[in-house]
mmCIF file of C-alpha atoms in Angstrom:
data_model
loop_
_atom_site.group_PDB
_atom_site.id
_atom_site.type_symbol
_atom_site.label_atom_id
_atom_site.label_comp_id
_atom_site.label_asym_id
_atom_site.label_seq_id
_atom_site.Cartn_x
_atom_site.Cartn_y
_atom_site.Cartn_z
ATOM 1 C CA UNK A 1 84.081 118.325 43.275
ATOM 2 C CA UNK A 2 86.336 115.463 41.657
ATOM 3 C CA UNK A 3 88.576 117.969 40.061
ATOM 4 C CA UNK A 4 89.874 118.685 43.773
ATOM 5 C CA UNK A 5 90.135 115.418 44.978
ATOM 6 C CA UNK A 6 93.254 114.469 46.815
ATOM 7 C CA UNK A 7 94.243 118.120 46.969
ATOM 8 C CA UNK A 8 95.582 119.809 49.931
ATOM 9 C CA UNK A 9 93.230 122.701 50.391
ATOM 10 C CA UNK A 10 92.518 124.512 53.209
ATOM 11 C CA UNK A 11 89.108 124.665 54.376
ATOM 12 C CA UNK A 12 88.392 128.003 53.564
ATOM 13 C CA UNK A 13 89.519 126.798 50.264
ATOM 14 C CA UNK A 14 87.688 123.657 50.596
ATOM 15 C CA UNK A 15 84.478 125.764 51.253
ATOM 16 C CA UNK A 16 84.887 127.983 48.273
ATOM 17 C CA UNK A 17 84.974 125.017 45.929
ATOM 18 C CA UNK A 18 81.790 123.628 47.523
ATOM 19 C CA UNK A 19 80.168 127.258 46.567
ATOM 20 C CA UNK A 20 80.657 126.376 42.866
ATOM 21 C CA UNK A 21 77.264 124.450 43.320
ATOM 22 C CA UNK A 22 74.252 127.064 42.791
ATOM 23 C CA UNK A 23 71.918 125.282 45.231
ATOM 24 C CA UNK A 24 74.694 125.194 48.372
ATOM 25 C CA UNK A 25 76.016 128.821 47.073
ATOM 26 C CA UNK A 26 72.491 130.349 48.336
ATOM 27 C CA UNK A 27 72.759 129.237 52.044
ATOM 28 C CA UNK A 28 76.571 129.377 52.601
ATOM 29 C CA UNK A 29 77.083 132.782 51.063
ATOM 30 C CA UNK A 30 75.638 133.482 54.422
ATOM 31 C CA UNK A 31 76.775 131.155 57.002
ATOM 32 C CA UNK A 32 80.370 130.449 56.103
ATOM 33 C CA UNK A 33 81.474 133.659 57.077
ATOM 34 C CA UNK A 34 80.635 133.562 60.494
ATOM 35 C CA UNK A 35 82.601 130.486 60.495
ATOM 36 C CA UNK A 36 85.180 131.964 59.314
ATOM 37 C CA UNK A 37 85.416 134.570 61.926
ATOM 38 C CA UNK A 38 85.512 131.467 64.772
ATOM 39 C CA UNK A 39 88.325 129.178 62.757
ATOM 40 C CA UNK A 40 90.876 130.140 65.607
ATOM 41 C CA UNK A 41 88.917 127.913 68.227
ATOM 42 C CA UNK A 42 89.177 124.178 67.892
ATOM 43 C CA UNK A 43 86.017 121.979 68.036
ATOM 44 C CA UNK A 44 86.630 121.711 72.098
ATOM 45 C CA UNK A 45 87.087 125.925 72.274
ATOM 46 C CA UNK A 46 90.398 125.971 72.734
ATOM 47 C CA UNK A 47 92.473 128.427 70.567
ATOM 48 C CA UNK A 48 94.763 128.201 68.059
ATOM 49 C CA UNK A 49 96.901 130.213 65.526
ATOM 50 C CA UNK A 50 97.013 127.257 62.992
ATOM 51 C CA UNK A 51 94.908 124.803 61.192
ATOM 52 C CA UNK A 52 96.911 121.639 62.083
ATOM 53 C CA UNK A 53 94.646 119.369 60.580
ATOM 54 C CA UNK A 54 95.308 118.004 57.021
ATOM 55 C CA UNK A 55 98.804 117.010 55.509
ATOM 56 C CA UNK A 56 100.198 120.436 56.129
ATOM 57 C CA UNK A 57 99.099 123.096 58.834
ATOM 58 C CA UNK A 58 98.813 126.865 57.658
ATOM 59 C CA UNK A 59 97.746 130.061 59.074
ATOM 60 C CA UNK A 60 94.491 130.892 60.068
ATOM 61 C CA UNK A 61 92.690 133.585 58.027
ATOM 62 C CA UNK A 62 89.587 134.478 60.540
ATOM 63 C CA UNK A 63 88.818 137.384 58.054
ATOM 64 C CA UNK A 64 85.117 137.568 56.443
ATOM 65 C CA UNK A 65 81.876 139.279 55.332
ATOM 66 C CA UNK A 66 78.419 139.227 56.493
ATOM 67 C CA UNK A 67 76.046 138.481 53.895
ATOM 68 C CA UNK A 68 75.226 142.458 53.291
ATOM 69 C CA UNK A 69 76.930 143.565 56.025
ATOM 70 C CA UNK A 70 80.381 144.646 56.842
ATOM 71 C CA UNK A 71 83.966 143.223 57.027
ATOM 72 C CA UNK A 72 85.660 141.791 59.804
ATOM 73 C CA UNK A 73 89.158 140.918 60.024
ATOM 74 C CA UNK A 74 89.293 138.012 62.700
ATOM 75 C CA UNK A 75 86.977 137.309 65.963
ATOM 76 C CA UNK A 76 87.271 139.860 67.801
ATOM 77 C CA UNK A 77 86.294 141.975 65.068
ATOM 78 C CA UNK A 78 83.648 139.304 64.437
ATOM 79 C CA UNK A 79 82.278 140.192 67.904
ATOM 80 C CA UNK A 80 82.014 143.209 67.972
ATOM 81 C CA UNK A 81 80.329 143.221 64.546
ATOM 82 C CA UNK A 82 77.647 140.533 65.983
ATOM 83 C CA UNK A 83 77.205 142.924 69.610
ATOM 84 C CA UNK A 84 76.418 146.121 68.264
ATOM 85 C CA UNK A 85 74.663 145.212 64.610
ATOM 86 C CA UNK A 86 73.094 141.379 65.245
ATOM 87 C CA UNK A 87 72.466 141.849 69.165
ATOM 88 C CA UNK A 88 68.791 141.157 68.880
ATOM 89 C CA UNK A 89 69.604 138.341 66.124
ATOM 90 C CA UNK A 90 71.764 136.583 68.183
ATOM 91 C CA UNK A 91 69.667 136.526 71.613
ATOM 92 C CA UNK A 92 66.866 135.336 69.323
ATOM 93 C CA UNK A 93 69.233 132.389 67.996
ATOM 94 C CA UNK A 94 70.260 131.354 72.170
ATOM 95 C CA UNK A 95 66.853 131.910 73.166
ATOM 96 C CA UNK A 96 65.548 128.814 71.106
ATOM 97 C CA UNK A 97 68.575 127.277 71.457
ATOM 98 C CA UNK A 98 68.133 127.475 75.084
ATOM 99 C CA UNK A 99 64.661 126.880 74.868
ATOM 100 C CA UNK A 100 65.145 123.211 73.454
ATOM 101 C CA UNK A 101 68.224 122.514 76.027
ATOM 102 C CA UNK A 102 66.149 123.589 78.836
ATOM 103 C CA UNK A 103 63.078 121.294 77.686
ATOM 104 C CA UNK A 104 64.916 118.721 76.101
ATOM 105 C CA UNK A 105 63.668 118.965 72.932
ATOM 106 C CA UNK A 106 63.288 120.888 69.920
ATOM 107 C CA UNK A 107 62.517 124.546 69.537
ATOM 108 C CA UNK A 108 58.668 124.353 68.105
ATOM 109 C CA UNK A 109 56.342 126.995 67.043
ATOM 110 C CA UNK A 110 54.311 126.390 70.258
ATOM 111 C CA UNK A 111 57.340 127.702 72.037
ATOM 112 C CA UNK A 112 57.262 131.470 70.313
ATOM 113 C CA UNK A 113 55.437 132.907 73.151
ATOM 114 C CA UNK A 114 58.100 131.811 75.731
ATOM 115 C CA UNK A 115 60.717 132.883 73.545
ATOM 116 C CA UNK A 116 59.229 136.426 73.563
ATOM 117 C CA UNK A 117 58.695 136.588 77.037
ATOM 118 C CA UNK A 118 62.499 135.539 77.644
ATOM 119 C CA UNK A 119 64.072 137.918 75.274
ATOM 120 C CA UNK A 120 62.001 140.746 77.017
ATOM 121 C CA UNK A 121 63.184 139.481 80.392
ATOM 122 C CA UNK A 122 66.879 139.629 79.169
ATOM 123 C CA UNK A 123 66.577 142.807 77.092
ATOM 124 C CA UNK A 124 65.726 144.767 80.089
ATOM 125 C CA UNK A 125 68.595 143.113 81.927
ATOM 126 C CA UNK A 126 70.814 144.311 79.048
ATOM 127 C CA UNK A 127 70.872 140.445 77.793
ATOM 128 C CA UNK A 128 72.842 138.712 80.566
ATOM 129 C CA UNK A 129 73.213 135.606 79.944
ATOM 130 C CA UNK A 130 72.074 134.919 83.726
ATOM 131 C CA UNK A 131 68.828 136.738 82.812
ATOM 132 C CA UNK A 132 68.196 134.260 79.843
ATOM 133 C CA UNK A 133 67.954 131.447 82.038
ATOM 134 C CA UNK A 134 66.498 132.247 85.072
ATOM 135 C CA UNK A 135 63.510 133.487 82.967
ATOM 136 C CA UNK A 136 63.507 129.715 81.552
ATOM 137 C CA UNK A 137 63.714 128.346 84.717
ATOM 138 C CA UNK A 138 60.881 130.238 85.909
ATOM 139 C CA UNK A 139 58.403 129.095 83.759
ATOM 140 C CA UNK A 140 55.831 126.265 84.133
ATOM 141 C CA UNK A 141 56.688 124.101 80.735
ATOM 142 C CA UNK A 142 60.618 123.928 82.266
ATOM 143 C CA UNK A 143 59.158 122.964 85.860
ATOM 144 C CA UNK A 144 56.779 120.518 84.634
ATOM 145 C CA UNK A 145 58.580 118.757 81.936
#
């Protein structure tokens, strides 16, 4: 937005502005929040207590709200929230994700069956990660590629 050019806005402020836009609003209603909740790490995973970045460095605020879904006050929070309410969710989200690492390309439609068979794998291993993968590695498509 030009009206906010030049300004010295935070990026949760930043982000807000940006949500004045209907067809952006519709998506990031959903997603910013989670970003929120991980705005103490820096892009390398290290954390931090303050945005440095910017002409002036401020406080983090790692508080948000799941689209529909409850509060959270900072990460940990955040966490917890994602463990016991978007468990299955988020093992869906790695699965692919690992899916397309461990082949070394994209996640495709062709690859739902494997995904299924991995998140049962993991499930009944209480989702370790360590279950996750040695599922992957197990399979044909990841020995053959």
């Amino acid at each position: 937005l030009s009206r906010l050019d030049g300004k010295p806005l935070t990026k949760r402020e930043k982000l807000a502005a940006h949500m004045e836009e209907a067809q952006c609003a519709s998506c990031h209603r959903k997603i910013d929040p989670i970003g929120f909740g991980m705005e103490n790490f820096t892009a390398a995973g290290k954390w931090r207590e303050k945005d440095q970045s910017g002409k002036r460095a401020h406080e983090i605020d790692a508080s948000g709200t799941f689209h529909n879904g409850p509060a959270f006050e900072d990460f940990f929070q955040l966490r917890e929230v994602i463990a016991s309410d978007y468990r299955h969710d988020f093992a869906r989200g790695f699965t692919e994700a690992l899916i397309g690492y461990g082949l070394g390309r994209p996640f495709g439609f062709t690859d739902e069956d494997l995904a299924n068979e991995i998140l049962s794998s993991a499930k009944s291993k209480n989702y370790a990660i360590s279950e996750f993968v040695h599922t992957l590695v197990q399979t044909k498509r990841f020995r053959s590629k």
